Structure formats: C-alpha cells, structure tokens
Short mmCIF file of C-alpha atoms (C1' of nucleotides) in Angstrom, two decimals:
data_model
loop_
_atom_site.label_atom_id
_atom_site.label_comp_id
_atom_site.label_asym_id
_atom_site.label_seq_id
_atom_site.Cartn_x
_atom_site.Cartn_y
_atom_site.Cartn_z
CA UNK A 1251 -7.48 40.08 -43.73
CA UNK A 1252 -5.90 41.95 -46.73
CA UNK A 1253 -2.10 41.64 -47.03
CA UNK A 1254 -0.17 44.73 -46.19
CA UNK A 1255 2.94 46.25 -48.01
CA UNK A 1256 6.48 45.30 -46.60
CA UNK A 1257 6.91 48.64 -45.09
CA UNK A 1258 3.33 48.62 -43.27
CA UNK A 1259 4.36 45.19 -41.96
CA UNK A 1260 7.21 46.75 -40.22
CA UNK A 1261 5.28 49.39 -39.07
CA UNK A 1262 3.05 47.45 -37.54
CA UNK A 1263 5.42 45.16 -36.31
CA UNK A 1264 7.20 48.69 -34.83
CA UNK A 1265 3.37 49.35 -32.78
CA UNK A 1266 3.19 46.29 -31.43
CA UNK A 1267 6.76 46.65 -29.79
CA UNK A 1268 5.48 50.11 -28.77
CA UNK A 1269 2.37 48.72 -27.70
CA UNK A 1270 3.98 46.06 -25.82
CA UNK A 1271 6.22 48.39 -23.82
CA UNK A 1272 3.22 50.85 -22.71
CA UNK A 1273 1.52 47.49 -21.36
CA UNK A 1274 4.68 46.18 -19.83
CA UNK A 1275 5.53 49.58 -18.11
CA UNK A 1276 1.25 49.89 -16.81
CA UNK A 1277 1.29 45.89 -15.90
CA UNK A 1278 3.92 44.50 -15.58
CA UNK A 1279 5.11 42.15 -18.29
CA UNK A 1280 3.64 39.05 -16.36
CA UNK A 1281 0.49 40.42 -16.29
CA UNK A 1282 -0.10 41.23 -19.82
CA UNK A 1283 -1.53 39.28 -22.17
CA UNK A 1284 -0.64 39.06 -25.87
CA UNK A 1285 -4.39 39.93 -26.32
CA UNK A 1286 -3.55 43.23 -24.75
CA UNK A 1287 -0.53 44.34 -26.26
CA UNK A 1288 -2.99 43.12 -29.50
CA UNK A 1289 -5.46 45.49 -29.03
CA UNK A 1290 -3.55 48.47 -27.58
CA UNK A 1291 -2.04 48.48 -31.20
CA UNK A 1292 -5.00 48.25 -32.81
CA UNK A 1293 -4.77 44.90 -33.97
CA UNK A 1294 -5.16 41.14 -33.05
CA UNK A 1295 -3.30 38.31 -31.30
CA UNK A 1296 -2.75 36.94 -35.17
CA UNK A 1297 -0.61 39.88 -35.70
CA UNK A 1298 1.34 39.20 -32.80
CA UNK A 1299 2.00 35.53 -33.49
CA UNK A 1300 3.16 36.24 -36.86
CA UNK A 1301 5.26 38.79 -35.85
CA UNK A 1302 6.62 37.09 -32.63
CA UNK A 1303 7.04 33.74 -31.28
CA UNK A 1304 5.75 34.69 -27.66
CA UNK A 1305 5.88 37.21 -25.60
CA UNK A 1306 9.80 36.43 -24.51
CA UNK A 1307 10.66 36.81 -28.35
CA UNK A 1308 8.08 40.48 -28.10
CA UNK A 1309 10.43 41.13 -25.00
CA UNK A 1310 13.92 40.51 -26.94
CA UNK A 1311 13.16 42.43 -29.76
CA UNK A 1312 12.07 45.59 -27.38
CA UNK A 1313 15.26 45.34 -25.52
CA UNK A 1314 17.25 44.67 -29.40
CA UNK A 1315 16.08 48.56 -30.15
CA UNK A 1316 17.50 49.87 -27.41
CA UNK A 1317 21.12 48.77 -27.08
CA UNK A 1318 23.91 51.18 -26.03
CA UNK A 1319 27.02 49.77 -24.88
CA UNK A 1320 29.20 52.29 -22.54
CA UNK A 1321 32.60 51.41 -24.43
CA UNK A 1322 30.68 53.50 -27.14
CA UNK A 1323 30.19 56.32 -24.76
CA UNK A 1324 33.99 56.65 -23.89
CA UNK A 1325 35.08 56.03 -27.51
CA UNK A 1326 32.48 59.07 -28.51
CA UNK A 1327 34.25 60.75 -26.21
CA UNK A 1328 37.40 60.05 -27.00
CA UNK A 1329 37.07 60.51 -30.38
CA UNK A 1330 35.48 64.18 -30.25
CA UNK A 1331 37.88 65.85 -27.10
CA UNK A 1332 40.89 64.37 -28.66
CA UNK A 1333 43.66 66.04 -25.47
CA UNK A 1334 41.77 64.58 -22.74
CA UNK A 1335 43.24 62.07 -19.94
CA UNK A 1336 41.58 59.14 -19.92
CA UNK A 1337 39.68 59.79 -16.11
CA UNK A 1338 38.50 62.94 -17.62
CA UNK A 1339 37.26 60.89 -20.55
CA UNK A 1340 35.65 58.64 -17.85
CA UNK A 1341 33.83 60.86 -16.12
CA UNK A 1342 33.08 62.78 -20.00
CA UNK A 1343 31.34 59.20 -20.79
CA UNK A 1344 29.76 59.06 -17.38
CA UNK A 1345 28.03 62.43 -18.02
CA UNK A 1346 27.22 62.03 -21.00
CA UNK A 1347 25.56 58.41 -20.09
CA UNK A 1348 23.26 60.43 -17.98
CA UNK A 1349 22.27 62.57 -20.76
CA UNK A 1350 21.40 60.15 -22.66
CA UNK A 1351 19.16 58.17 -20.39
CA UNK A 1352 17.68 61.78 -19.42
CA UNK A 1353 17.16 62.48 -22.97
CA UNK A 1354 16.40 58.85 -24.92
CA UNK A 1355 12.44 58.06 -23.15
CA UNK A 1356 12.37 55.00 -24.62
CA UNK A 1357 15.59 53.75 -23.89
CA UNK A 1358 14.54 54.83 -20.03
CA UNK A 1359 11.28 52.77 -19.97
CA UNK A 1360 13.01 49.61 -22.04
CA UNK A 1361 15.34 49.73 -18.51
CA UNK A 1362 12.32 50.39 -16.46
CA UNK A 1363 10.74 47.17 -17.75
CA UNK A 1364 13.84 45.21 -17.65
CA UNK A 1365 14.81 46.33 -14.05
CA UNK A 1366 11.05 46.52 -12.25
CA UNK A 1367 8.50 45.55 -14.56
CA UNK A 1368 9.46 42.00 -15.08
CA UNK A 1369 10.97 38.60 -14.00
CA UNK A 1370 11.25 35.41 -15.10
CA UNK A 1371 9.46 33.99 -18.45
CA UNK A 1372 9.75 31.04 -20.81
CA UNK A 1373 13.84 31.64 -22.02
CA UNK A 1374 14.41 34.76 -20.31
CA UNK A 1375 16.65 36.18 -17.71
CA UNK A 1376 16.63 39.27 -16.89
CA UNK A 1377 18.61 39.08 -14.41
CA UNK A 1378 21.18 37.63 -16.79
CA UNK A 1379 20.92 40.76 -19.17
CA UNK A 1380 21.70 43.17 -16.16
CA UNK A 1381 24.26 40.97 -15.54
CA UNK A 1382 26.01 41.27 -18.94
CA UNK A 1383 25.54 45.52 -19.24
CA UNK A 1384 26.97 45.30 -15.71
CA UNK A 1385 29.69 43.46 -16.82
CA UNK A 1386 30.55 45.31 -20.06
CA UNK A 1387 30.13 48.43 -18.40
CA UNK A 1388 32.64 47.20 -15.28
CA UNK A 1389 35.19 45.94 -17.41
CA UNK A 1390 35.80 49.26 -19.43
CA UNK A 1391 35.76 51.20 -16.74
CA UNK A 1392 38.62 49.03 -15.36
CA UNK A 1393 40.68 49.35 -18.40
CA UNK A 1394 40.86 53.52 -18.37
CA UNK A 1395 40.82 53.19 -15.16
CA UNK A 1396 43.56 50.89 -15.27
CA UNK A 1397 45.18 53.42 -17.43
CA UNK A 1398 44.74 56.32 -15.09
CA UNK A 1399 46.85 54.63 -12.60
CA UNK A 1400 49.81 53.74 -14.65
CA UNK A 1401 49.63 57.55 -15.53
CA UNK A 1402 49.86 57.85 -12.06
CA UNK A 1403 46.58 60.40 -12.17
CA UNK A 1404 44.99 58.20 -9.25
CA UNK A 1405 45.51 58.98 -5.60
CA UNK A 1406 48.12 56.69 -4.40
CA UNK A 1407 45.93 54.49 -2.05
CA UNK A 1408 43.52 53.95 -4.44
CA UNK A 1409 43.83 50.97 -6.35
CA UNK A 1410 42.15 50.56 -9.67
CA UNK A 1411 39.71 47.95 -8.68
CA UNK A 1412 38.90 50.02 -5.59
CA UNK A 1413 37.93 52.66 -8.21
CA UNK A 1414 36.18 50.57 -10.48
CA UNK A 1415 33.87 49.25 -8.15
CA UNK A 1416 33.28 52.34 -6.62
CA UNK A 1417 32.45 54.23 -9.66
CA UNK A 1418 30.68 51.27 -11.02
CA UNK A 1419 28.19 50.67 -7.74
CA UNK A 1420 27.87 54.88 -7.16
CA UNK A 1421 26.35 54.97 -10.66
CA UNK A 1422 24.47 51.59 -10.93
CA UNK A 1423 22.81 52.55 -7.54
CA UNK A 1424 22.33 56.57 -9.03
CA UNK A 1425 20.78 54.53 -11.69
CA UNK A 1426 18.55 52.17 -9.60
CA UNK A 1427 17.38 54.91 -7.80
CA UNK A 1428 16.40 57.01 -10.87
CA UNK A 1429 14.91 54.22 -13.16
CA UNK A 1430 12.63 53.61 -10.11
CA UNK A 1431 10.58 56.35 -10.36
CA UNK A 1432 12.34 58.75 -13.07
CA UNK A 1433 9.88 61.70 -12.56
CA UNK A 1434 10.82 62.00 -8.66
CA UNK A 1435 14.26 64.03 -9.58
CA UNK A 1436 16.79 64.54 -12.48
CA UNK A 1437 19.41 61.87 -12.78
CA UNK A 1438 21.44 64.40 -14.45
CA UNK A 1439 21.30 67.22 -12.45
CA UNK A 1440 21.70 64.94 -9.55
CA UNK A 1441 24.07 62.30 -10.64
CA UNK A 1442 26.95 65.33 -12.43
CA UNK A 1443 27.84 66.57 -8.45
CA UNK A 1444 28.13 62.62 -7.90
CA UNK A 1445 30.17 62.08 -10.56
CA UNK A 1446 32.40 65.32 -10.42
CA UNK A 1447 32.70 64.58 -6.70
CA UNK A 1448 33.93 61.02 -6.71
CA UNK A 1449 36.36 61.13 -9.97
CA UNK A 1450 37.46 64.88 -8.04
CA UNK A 1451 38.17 62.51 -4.59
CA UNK A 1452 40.17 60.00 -6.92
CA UNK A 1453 42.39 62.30 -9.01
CA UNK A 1454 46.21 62.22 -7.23
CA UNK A 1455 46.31 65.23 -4.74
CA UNK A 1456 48.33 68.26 -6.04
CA UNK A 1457 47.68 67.27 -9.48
CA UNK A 1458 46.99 70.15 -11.80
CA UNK A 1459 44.46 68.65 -13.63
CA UNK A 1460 42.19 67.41 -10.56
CA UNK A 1461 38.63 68.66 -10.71
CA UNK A 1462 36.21 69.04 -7.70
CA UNK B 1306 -9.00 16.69 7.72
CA UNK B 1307 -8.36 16.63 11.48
CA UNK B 1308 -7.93 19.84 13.38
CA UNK B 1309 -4.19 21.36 14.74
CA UNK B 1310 -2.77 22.34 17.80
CA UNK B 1311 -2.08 26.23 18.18
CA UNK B 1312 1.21 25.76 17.74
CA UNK B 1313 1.14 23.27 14.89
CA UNK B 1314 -1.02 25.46 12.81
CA UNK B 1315 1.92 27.94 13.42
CA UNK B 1316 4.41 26.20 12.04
CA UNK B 1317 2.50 25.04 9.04
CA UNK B 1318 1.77 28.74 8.35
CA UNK B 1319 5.95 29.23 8.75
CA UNK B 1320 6.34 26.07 6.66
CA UNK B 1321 4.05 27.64 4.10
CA UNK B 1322 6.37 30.69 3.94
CA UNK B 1323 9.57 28.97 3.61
CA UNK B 1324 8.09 26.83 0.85
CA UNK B 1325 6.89 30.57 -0.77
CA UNK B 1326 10.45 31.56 -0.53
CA UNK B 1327 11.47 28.81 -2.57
CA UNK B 1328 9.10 28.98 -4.70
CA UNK B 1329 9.33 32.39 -5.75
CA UNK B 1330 13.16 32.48 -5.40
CA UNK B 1331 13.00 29.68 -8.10
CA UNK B 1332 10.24 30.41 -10.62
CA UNK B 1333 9.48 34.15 -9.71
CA UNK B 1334 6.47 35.50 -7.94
CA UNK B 1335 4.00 35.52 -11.06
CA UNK B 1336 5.01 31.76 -12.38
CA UNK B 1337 4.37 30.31 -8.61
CA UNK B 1338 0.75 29.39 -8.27
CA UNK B 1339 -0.88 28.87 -4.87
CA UNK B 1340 -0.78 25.12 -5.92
CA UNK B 1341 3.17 24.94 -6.02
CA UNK B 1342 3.73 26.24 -2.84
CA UNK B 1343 1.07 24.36 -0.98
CA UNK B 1344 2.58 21.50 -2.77
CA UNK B 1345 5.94 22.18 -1.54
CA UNK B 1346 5.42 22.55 2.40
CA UNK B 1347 3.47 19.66 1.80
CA UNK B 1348 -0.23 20.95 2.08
CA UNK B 1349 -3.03 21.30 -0.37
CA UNK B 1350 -4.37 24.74 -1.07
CA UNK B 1351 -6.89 24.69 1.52
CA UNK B 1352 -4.04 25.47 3.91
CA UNK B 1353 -2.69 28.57 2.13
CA UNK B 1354 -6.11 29.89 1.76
CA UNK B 1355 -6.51 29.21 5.40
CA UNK B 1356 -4.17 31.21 6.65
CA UNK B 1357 -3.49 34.09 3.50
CA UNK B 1358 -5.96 35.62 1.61
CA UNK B 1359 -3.95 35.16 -1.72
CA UNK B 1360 -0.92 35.51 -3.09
CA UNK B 1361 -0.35 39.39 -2.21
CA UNK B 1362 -1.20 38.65 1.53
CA UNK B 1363 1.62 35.80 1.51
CA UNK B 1364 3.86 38.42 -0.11
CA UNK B 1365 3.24 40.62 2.39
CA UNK B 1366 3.79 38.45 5.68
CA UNK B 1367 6.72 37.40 4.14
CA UNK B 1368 8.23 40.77 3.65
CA UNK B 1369 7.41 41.29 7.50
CA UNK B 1370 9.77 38.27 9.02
CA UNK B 1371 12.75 39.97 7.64
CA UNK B 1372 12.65 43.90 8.16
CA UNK B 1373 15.61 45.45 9.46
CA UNK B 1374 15.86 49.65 9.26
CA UNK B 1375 19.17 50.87 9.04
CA UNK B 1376 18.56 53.53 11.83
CA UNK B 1377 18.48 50.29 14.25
CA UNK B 1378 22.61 49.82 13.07
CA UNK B 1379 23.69 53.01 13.56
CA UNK B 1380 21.63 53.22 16.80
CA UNK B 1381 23.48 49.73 17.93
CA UNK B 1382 26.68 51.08 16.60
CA UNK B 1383 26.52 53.92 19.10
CA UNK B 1384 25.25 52.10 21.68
CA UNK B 1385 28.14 49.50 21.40
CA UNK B 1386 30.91 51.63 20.73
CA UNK B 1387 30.36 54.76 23.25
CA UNK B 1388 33.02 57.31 22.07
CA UNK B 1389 33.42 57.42 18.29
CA UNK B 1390 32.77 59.85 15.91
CA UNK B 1391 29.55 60.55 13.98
CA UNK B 1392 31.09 59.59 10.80
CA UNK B 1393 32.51 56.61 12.54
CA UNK B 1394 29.58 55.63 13.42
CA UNK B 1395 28.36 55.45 10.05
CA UNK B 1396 31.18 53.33 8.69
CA UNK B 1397 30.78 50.72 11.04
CA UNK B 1398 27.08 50.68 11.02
CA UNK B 1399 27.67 50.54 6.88
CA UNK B 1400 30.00 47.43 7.29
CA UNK B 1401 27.04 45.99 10.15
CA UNK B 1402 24.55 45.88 7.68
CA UNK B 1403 26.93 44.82 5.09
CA UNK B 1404 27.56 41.37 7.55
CA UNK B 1405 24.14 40.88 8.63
CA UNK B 1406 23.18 40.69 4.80
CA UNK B 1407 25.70 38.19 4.39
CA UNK B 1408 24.61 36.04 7.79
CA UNK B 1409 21.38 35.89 7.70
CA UNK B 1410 20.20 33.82 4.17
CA UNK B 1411 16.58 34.58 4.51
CA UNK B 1412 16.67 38.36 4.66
CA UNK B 1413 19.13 37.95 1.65
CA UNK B 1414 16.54 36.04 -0.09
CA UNK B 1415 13.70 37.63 0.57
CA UNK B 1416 15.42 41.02 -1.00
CA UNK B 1417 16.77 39.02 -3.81
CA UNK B 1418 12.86 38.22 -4.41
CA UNK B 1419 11.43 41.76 -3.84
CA UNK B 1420 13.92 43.33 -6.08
CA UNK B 1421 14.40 40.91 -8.89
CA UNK B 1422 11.92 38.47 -8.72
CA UNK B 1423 8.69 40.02 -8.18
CA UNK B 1424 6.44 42.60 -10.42
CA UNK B 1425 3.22 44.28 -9.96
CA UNK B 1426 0.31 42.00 -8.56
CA UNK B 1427 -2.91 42.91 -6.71
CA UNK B 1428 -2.21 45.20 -4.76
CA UNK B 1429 1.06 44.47 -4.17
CA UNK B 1430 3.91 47.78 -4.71
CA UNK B 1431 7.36 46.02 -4.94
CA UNK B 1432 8.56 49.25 -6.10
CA UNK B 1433 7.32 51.52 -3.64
CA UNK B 1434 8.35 49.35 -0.84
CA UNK B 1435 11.68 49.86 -2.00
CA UNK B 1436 11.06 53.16 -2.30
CA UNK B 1437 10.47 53.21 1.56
CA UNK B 1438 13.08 51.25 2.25
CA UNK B 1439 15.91 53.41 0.42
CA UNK B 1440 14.54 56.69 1.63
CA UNK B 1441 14.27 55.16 5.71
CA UNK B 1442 18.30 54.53 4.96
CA UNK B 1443 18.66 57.91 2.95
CA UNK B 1444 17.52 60.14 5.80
CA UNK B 1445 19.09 58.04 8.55
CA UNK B 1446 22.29 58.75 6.63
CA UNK B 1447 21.61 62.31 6.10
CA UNK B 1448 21.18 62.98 9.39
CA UNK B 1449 24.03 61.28 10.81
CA UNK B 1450 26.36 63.56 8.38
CA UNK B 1451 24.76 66.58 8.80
CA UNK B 1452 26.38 66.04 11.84
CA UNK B 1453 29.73 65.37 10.77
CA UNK B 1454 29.47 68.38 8.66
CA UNK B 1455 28.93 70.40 11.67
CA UNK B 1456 31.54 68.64 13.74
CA UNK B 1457 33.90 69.83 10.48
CA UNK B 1458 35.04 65.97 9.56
CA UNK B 1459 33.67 66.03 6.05
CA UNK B 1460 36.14 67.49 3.49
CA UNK B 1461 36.00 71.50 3.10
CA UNK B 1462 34.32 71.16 -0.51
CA UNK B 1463 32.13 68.12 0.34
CA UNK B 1464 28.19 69.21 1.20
CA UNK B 1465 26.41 66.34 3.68
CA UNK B 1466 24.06 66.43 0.99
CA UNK B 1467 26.22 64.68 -1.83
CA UNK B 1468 27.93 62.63 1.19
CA UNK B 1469 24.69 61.24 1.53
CA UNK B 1470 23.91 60.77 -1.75
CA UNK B 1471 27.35 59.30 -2.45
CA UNK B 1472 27.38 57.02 -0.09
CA UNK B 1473 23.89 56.04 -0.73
CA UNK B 1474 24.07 55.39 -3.94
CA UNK B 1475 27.43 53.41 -3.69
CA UNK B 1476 25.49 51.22 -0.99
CA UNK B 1477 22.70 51.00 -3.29
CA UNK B 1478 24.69 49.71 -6.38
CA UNK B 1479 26.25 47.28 -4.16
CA UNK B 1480 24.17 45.37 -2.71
CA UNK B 1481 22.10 45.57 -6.20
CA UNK B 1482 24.60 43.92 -8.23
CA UNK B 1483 25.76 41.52 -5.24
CA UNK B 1484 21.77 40.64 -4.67
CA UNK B 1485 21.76 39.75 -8.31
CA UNK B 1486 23.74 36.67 -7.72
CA UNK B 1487 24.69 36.63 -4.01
CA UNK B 1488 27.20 33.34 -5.12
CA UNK B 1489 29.48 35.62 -7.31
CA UNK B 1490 31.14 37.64 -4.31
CA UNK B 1491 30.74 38.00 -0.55
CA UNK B 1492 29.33 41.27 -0.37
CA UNK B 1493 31.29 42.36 3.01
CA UNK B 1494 34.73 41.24 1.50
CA UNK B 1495 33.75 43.68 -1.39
CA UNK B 1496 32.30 45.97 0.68
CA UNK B 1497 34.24 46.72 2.94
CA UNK B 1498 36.71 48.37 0.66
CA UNK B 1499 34.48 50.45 -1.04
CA UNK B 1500 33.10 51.85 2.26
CA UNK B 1501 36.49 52.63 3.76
CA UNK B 1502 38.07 54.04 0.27
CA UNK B 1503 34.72 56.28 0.46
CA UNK B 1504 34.28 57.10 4.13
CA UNK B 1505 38.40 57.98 4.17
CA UNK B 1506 38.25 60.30 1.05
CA UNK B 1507 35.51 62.12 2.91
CA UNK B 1508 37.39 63.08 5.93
CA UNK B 1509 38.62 66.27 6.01
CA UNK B 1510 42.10 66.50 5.27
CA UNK B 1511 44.74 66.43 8.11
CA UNK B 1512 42.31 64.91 10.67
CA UNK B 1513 44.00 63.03 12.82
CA UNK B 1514 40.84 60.57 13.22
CA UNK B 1515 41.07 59.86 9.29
CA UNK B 1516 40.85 56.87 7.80
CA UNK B 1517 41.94 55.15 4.58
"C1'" DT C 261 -1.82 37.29 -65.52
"C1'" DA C 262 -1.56 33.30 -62.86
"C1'" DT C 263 0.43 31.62 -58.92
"C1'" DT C 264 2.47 31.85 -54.65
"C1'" DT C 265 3.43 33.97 -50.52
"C1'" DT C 266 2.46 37.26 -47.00
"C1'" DA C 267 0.09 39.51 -43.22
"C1'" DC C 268 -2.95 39.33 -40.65
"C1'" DA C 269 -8.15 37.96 -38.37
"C1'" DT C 270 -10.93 34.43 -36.54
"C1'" DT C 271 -11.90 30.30 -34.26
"C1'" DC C 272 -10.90 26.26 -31.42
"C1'" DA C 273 -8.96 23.15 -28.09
"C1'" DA C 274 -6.55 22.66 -24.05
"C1'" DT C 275 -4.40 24.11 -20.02
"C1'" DT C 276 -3.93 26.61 -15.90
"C1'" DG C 277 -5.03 29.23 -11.96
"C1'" DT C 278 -8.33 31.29 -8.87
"C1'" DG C 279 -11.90 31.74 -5.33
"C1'" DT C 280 -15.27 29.43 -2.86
"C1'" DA C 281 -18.11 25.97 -0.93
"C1'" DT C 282 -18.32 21.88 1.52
"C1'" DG C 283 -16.81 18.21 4.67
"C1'" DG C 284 -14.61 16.10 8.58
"C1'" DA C 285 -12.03 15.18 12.56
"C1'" DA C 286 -9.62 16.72 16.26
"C1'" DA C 287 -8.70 20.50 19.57
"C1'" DC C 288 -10.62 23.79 22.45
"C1'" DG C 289 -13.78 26.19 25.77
"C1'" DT C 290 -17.14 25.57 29.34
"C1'" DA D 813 -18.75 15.54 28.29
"C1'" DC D 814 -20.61 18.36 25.12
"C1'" DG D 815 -21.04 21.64 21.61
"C1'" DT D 816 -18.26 24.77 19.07
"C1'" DT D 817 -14.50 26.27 16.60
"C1'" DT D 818 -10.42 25.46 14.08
"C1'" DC D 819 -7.42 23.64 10.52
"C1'" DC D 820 -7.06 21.73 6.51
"C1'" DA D 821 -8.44 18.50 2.27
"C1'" DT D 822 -11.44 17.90 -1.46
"C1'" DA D 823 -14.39 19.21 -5.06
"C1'" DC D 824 -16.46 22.56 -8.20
"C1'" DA D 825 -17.37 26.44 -11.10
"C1'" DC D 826 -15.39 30.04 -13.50
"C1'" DA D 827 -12.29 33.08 -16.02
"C1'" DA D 828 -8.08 34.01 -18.40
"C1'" DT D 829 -4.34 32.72 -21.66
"C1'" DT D 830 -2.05 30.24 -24.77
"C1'" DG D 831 -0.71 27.96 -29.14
"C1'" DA D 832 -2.25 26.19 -33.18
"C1'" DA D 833 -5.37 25.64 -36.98
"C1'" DT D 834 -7.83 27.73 -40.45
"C1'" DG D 835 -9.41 31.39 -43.53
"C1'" DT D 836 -8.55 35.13 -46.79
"C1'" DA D 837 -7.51 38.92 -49.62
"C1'" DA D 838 -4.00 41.59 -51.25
"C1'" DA D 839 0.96 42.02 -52.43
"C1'" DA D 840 4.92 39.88 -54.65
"C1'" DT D 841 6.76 37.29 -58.03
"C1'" DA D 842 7.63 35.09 -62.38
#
DNA sequence: TATTTTACATTCAATTGTGTATGGAAACGT
DNA sequence: ACGTTTCCATACACAATTGAATGTAAAATA
C-alpha cells in the first residue's frame, strides 16, 4: 500500500477511533474484533496495528478525546457570572454539565461505552476511570461546597459532606440513568427540576438568595 | 464418569455458580471461558454444559438466586411497623435495602457483576435488566409518595414526581459508586445520612412527624 | 535525486474458546 | 435384578482472534 500524507494519516487514524466507538457502542467492546473496527473504517487490521498497540491502547485514545473535567465547568462559570455565590455557581456548573452531555454526542457515547459497553481488558480498568471522574468531580464539589457553609448559605443541619454526597450521588445516579438509554428522556429537562430542587432544599431558610 | 445422587448433582450445579461468581467477579464475564469456571468448582466442562446451555444461561440462573424487588421492603416495612407514615415507610424501607446490600455478599456481588462487569453477549441484556430493575423501584417509590403528597407531608413546592425522582436518583448514585468498590465505604453508614438529610428536607415544614 | 521512513495491506503461525459427540459407571425406576 | 437414565469426563472438529512478519509504494528528507 501507497504511503499517505501526514494529515491523511491522522485522518485515518481519527476513523478508526470513530469506527471503533460505533462497534463498541453496537457490540460491546469485548465482542469486537480489531478486524471489525478495520473494516467499518474502510481499512485493514494493518492500519490498526500501526496506529494502535491493541485494542486497550484504541480504547485510551477514544476516551483521551473526550475529557472534560467538572472543575472546568465551575471555573467557566465562575469566570463568565462574575457576582455569583459559589452554590449558585454549583448548581450554574451542574446545569451546564447537563448541557453539555445533552449537546456533545460523542462525548455521550465515549461514557456509554465506558459505563455499559465494556469491562475488563489487557491494562484497563474501567472501573478505575469512573473512579477517578468520580473522584475529581466529588472533591470540587466539596470545596464550594465547603465554601457555601462558611458563608453560612447552607441550612444549618446540613453539613458539607452531607451535601456533597448528596449532590454528588443525585447526579451520578441522574447520570446512570440517562447514559443507559439516552433516547428514553432528556437529562436536561429532567435533571434542571433535580438540580434546582435539591441546591433550593440546601440553601439556609430565610435567605434572600434561596432558589426553589 | 460415575453417575450422582439428586442432590449431589444439585450442589455441583450451586458449586458451578459460586465458581461463575468468582470467575466473573475476577476476570469479567467476556474473559471467563466455560473452561475456567469448570476448572474452578473443580469439574471439567462436561458438567457446565450439563446443566447450562452456555454462558448466557449461567448468567441468567445466576441473576435468579439473588432477586430482591424493593416493593417486598416497603411491603415488610409496613407489615413490621403497623402505624407509621407513608413517607416513613419509605425511609426505613430505603435504609432496609441499604442493610440487606451490605449483609448479604452474594447479592452484592452478583450486582457488582451485572453492572460493571458484564457487556452484551448472546442474548444476554445487562442493560435492560437494569432497566427493569430501576423502573420496579421507580414506581414502587412513586406510588408510595403520591401518597404522602396526598396525606400533605411532602413540602408545599415539592411534586411526588421529583420526590421520586430525587430520591431515586440519589439511591441510584449510591449504591453505583459504593458497588464500584464495595471495600471503600459501608454503604449503610453512608447511606443512611443521605436518606435522612433527603427524606427530612422533604417534609413539609412544621410537621410535627419531621425528621432531620 | 537517492535514500530512508512511513502508512498501510497481506499473509502466517499460534492460541483460544465453543459446541458436540462419545463413553462409562453409578443411581434410579420397575 | 434388570434395563434405563443421569451426570459428568474425555476427545474432536471447527471458527474466531491475535500478534507478528513481510511486502510495498509513496511521502519525506537530505
């Protein structure tokens, strides 16, 4: 076979990820062969061993496009409504999370894969990788909502780890839910009333800024 | 080979389900050949294709030693506890389920392999059985604060319909990130909590009944 | 322009898993 | 007691993947 330019390489290397997350997302990523993803993309398994190790290094590289870290969602949002208190900006990011995952297909189907379409395989862990957006997203949410406390915008018998995990396991199971079968209802339009409601039970009673 | 007893035959075909446990608990339900876990409980693959047709049929009958509806709680709940509120009811049937999870190893197990340890295979649905699962616990909830709504215990601005889907997905997020890795926290001393914290900041305000 | 590297396709060897067919001895029914 | 069925081990044939080896023509490079 002829040698292709540098930027047809990438493109190709580009359908093969694409490739590899239609078959993953049909299949299952057990149950796909490199042959497959091959051929869905029009090419061979030579292309995919140049490209890729194996199919765990395919499977890194898919997850590698689609990376979005909540911190960035608050600091977006913290950045653009500059006189916000930080549980508005909270529940701001949350929203705006939804959005994204509402709006971003591929970034909904990477999660698909990585929460239902796969397990274990050669030097992955899935389970692991949930573990550490879990983690990343739990531990900001615990500093602003560490934050809202000391500003004394929390009710007074909720603690801040209380509200952490609350908000943390009302989303991640919103999220479950969705990712499961995205077409059966809107994880926006269902998760904002979830979101407004919660944050709206948390604020500090009497306080003028509390939302419901 | 010689020919079993009745009941020996049964408890190879038990022993043959443990050792599927394991096996998929370990390697995940595609990396586990029919060889492993004959190998495990001791047997050659003559025995597992005695009793199971394949893989998917071992899947299945070992989905079916563990079920447990959540409608079965609450109905225990108000069978135990005879004069207690509908909402009550829930709570306690909430922090139930939350203990039996805890007690009982194999159903944890078993849900630690449906949800992250298993993928598409024959015709095996991990997916939609979890499907059925959350929406059997969805509409037993919904019911059971309809009622509350009625009875006026849910907060003024609260509709039974995000209650449910609050306290759903809060459940659901839960036990997700506790089934992830069962050793990082007891799911009932984090539970419990969460399910008060909610529960409470659902009452209507100025109920004597309420909780916090 | 000559040489080297790149970007694949093709082929091969080896492994692995599956389903089934066969066999045998003991348990079971009569 | 006898034939029949059951429970499982063993053996076999087959398909599916994988990784690596090899080939090759064009792009990059000098």
């Amino acid at each position: 076979m002829a040698r292709k330019t540098k930027a047809e390489a990438a493109a190709t290397r580009e359908a093969l990820l694409d490739a590899a997350e239609d078959m993953f997302m049909e299949h299952g990523v057990a149950r796909t062969s490199l042959e497959q993803i091959a051929r869905h993309a029009g090419m061979t398994r030579g292309a995919v061993y140049w490209h890729f190790k194996n199919k765990g290094d395919i499977f890194r590289a898919m997850l590698e496009r689609v990376r979005m870290p909540f911190q960035e969602l608050v600091d977006e949002i913290e950045a653009l409504e500059h006189d916000v208190s930080s549980l508005e900006a909270i529940r701001l990011a949350c929203l705006q999370g939804l959005q994204r995952f509402e709006q971003h297909p591929r970034s909904r189907r990477v999660h698909a894969i990585l929460i239902h379409r796969c397990e274990f395989f050669s030097d992955i862990d899935p389970i692991a990788m949930q573990q550490e957006i879990t983690d990343e997203c739990r531990d900001s949410l615990y500093q602003h909502l560490l934050i809202s406390k000391q500003q004394h915008m929390l009710a007074d018998n909720l603690s801040p780890e209380v509200a952490t995990d609350l908000l943390q396991a009302m989303l991640s199971g919103l999220f479950h839910e969705w990712i499961r079968d995205p077409g059966r209802f809107s994880i926006y339009n269902r998760g904002v009333p979830l979101v407004n409601q919660l944050i709206g039970m948390m604020h500090r009673q009497g306080d003028p800024t509390r939302k419901h």
